[in-house]
Amino acid sequence: MKMLNTLSGFIKERFPLENMNMKSMLMKKVVPVHKLSWAYYLGGLTLLFFIIQVLTGLFLLFYYQPTVNEAYDSVKFITEKVPGGAVIRNMHTWSSSAMILCAIIHFLTTFAMKAFEKPREITWWSGVVLIFITFTFGFSGYLLPWHQLSVNATKVGLQFIGAVGQYLPGVLSELPNKLIEIIQGGPSIGQETLSRFFAIHIVILPLAILAILGVHLLSVQLHGMSKGVSRNVEKTEPFFPNFLIKDFSLWAIVFLILFILSITIPFESFFPYPLTEPYNPLGSTPDGIKPEWYFFFLYYPMELLPFWVIIVAMGVLVVGLFLVPRIFQGTKRKTLRFLSWLAFAYFVIMTVFGEAIFEMIKGVK
Amino acid sequence: MSDFFLLISLPYVAMFSLITVTIYRFKSKKFSLSSLSSQFLEKDKLFWGSVPWHMGIGIIFLGHVVAFTMPKLLQALVSKTNILYILEGIGLIAAMFALGGLVVLFLRRLRNARIQAVTSNMDLIILSLLTLQILLGILVATLYRWGAAWAPSTVTPYLWSILSFRPDVSYVASMPLIIKAHIVIAWVIILFMPFSRLIHIFALPLEYITRLPQIVVWNSRRLKEEVIIAQLEAQSRRHFLKSAFGITTGLILLSIGIADKVIPFFRGPSLSAKEKEEMLKNKLEKMKATIKQKELENERLVNEYIYIADLKDLKTDEGLYFTDYSMKPALAFKDERGLPLLYSAKCTHLGCTVTNKVKNGKLLCPCHISHFDVKTGDVLDGPAPKALPTVKFILMDQSQQIVINPDKSKLNEYKVYIIKEGNT
Ligand code: FES
């Protein structure tokens, strides 16, 4: 009973009913103005890209066919034949990358600004879940065009789960492989996998993200922007309309850039052609299979370090992320900023130089 | 590729810079928008430079605008040869005027120390670009005659393809280098324009529209105050009107742009008969492949053994891909004794398919570079943890009898079959 009481107290504190009205959530909200104010736009930007994803994704659904036979051709049909199809598809790919990038930077800056402090724990937790969902979006969407690169990269990605098996005792060691088969819907990647990933990508994940996004946004509006810096901020600006106007202006500019980018540069121009050929279930895996750039920070260490290191690190990371409001309760913002920079530097280095480092250490090429 | 960059990407960058930087400069007023007239510094040369330049370029510009906006009209006009000659003649003379004026202006900037003081590098760049552009224009007009006749059907559609966000270089891709250069430099000039004093082109009309009302002030305190209030009110009203105007135009443009892409998207493509035929063919082929795949699956479910190849067709240095009983890729080789050698081709590391080419007695998995010994399937190096499993097979002779002890001399007649797990 006591536990129940503490729980309800906890929730009441995070979702104060008396504040749940337009007036205090929209009109009275203010945004602090200081050196790090730019970070307040990142979440909104991620949201913009998400909206673009939903809309362009819906458009793509009009022509995409989720079967092993048709998937590749239907994507090709969209890009080559349907008027405006190329732009919409490019937008979907460009904006997916942009969404993940924004989410990552948003995540790092909120950490650096200690935006997880009481009473904002729920914002933080929902944010962590959101970022996981976003990555899953990326992973599941990657398979859908069904070309060499996408299928083979998915294959390798899934096999990492199987590699956990070697550390499990006895009967359990077969478990991860069983799990892969469940995810794939069969012993190898095929129609079942495509159907599952399709359902996950277009129905399950969007529903999940919408629900959690609701909680996330509600608690952001309830508690207002976190102060972000340690000293006292005197300068603030009203959220409505000043901040919102700026926010939307930024959206407009970003949308314009994205639009022009999608018209002029197809995302796939970064891959060598043979990788975007239709998937061939027989025949050797082509050279240069790798995941999308946003998985590099996971992928290259996986390739280089013993696998158990990765498992342990991942476990610690995931649990750690949820415990952040606890662990860093008393940490100074300066330290948090430093940690964020560290993480960011790691991410950039692995993304940009990961391949070079990998080749250097492995001594290939 | 360079075509793509110069004729598609560059225009968009240029227009983007033109719009954003111009707006920025208008808003910030950090720079003056005039051409920073240096009239007081040296009057004579300015006259002999500026007037012919502005007259000449004005006519040229008008000609280009007509070609871009009313190509049909222009084409109709120049179909009469004498009109064509007259137009081209006027154009050429105007170009000469412009060039002459520009050279005078250029020299003035370079020679006079006082004017140099107000001349930035950007001015010199833009002056050189303009000179070059006019030279190129004259070259185009003389080397590839009668531009007024061919441009409306080539350059104009290209320009419209850019402006309507459906870039298409095919109209101009095969044109001579000089013409392409003329087009590219035009974009470069647009790109640099907002950073240079050329921006003064936009200055006049806009300033006029949005400037404060001029109110005559009498010498009375009360009136003065009223005037100030009136001015403030007018200012805020204008402010509101300006932003409302901006937002509505923006929204209208946005919805036009989106509708322009989205409506045809939903309507779908209209394919030619040939395209339809091609797609259908492609689809049929795919279906056949699927049928084959399903047959393979079925075969593996019902048959006790499955034919892979004739033994004589197997090679030692290049494997034949086939599908094993669990529908996974596998490879068939021949060993030195001439007997078959069958491996699963699924890498034991993370399941990529290994290559079928043997190099130095090794098979490669390209994903994370594992090498396998082709004789035994053992791992030689790389992250793969286990050897490639072998696949069980039997040999049959011509009379469909299972061969227990293969006869060396009859190897060429044998056929290779794989057998179901659990059978021996
Ligand atoms: S999958 Fe073959 S080496 Fe990794």
CSV table of C-alpha atoms in Angstrom, one decimal, chain A residues 59-60 62-63 69-70 72-73 77-78 81-85 87-88 155-156 159-160 163 187-188 255-257 259-260 263-264 266 278 281-287 289 299 303 364, chain B residues 4 8-9 12 16 165 167 254 258 261-262 264-269 271 275 279 282-283 286-287 290 321-323 326-329 346 350-356 366-369:
chain,number,residue,atom,x,y,z
A,59,PHE,CA,2.7,8.8,-50.0
A,60,LEU,CA,5.2,6.0,-50.7
A,62,PHE,CA,0.5,4.3,-52.4
A,63,TYR,CA,2.9,2.5,-54.7
A,69,ASN,CA,9.0,-10.1,-55.9
A,70,GLU,CA,7.8,-6.6,-56.2
A,72,TYR,CA,12.5,-3.7,-55.5
A,73,ASP,CA,10.6,-3.0,-58.7
A,77,PHE,CA,8.9,2.5,-60.2
A,78,ILE,CA,8.4,5.2,-57.7
A,81,LYS,CA,8.2,6.6,-63.3
A,82,VAL,CA,5.8,8.2,-60.8
A,83,PRO,CA,5.8,12.0,-61.2
A,84,GLY,CA,7.4,13.5,-58.2
A,85,GLY,CA,8.1,10.1,-56.8
A,87,VAL,CA,11.5,13.7,-54.7
A,88,ILE,CA,9.3,12.1,-52.2
A,155,LYS,CA,21.1,-10.2,-42.3
A,156,VAL,CA,24.4,-9.2,-40.6
A,159,GLN,CA,23.1,-12.2,-36.8
A,160,PHE,CA,24.6,-10.1,-34.1
A,163,ALA,CA,26.3,-14.1,-31.6
A,187,PRO,CA,15.4,-19.9,-41.2
A,188,SER,CA,16.6,-17.2,-43.6
A,255,PHE,CA,12.0,22.2,-45.0
A,256,LEU,CA,13.2,24.3,-47.9
A,257,ILE,CA,16.7,23.0,-47.6
A,259,PHE,CA,13.3,20.0,-50.4
A,260,ILE,CA,16.1,21.3,-52.5
A,263,ILE,CA,15.4,17.4,-55.7
A,264,THR,CA,19.1,17.6,-56.5
A,266,PRO,CA,19.4,11.3,-54.6
A,278,PRO,CA,18.0,-6.3,-56.6
A,281,PRO,CA,19.5,-14.9,-52.6
A,282,LEU,CA,22.0,-17.1,-54.4
A,283,GLY,CA,25.4,-15.7,-55.1
A,284,SER,CA,28.0,-14.3,-52.9
A,285,THR,CA,27.5,-11.3,-50.7
A,286,PRO,CA,28.9,-8.3,-52.4
A,287,ASP,CA,31.8,-6.3,-51.0
A,289,ILE,CA,28.1,-4.3,-46.9
A,299,TYR,CA,28.9,-1.4,-35.8
A,303,GLU,CA,33.6,-5.6,-35.6
A,364,VAL,CA,42.8,-4.9,-45.3
B,4,PHE,CA,24.6,17.6,-63.2
B,8,ILE,CA,21.3,21.6,-61.7
B,9,SER,CA,22.9,21.9,-58.3
B,12,TYR,CA,19.6,26.0,-57.0
B,16,PHE,CA,18.9,30.0,-52.7
B,165,PHE,CA,11.7,22.1,-59.7
B,167,PRO,CA,15.4,19.9,-63.4
B,254,LEU,CA,4.4,26.4,-50.3
B,258,ILE,CA,3.4,20.9,-52.7
B,261,LYS,CA,4.4,17.6,-56.7
B,262,VAL,CA,1.6,15.8,-54.9
B,264,PRO,CA,0.7,14.3,-60.2
B,265,PHE,CA,2.1,11.8,-57.7
B,266,PHE,CA,-1.4,10.6,-56.8
B,267,ARG,CA,-2.5,10.6,-60.4
B,268,GLY,CA,0.3,8.3,-61.2
B,269,PRO,CA,2.5,8.0,-64.3
B,271,LEU,CA,3.3,5.1,-69.3
B,275,GLU,CA,7.3,1.1,-71.0
B,279,MET,CA,7.6,-3.6,-67.0
B,282,ASN,CA,10.2,-7.8,-66.0
B,283,LYS,CA,7.4,-8.8,-63.8
B,286,LYS,CA,10.4,-12.3,-61.7
B,287,MET,CA,7.3,-14.5,-61.4
B,290,THR,CA,9.5,-17.2,-57.9
B,321,TYR,CA,26.0,-22.1,-56.2
B,322,PHE,CA,23.0,-24.3,-55.3
B,323,THR,CA,20.4,-24.4,-52.6
B,326,SER,CA,17.3,-25.8,-45.7
B,327,MET,CA,17.0,-23.4,-48.7
B,328,LYS,CA,20.4,-21.8,-47.9
B,329,PRO,CA,23.1,-21.2,-50.4
B,346,LYS,CA,26.7,-19.6,-45.4
B,350,LEU,CA,27.4,-13.8,-39.4
B,351,GLY,CA,25.9,-15.6,-42.2
B,352,CYS,CA,27.0,-13.8,-45.3
B,353,THR,CA,27.4,-15.9,-48.5
B,354,VAL,CA,31.0,-16.7,-49.3
B,355,THR,CA,32.4,-16.1,-52.8
B,356,ASN,CA,32.7,-19.0,-55.2
B,366,PRO,CA,33.7,-10.6,-48.0
B,367,CYS,CA,31.7,-9.3,-45.0
B,368,HIS,CA,34.4,-9.4,-42.4
B,369,ILE,CA,37.2,-11.1,-44.3
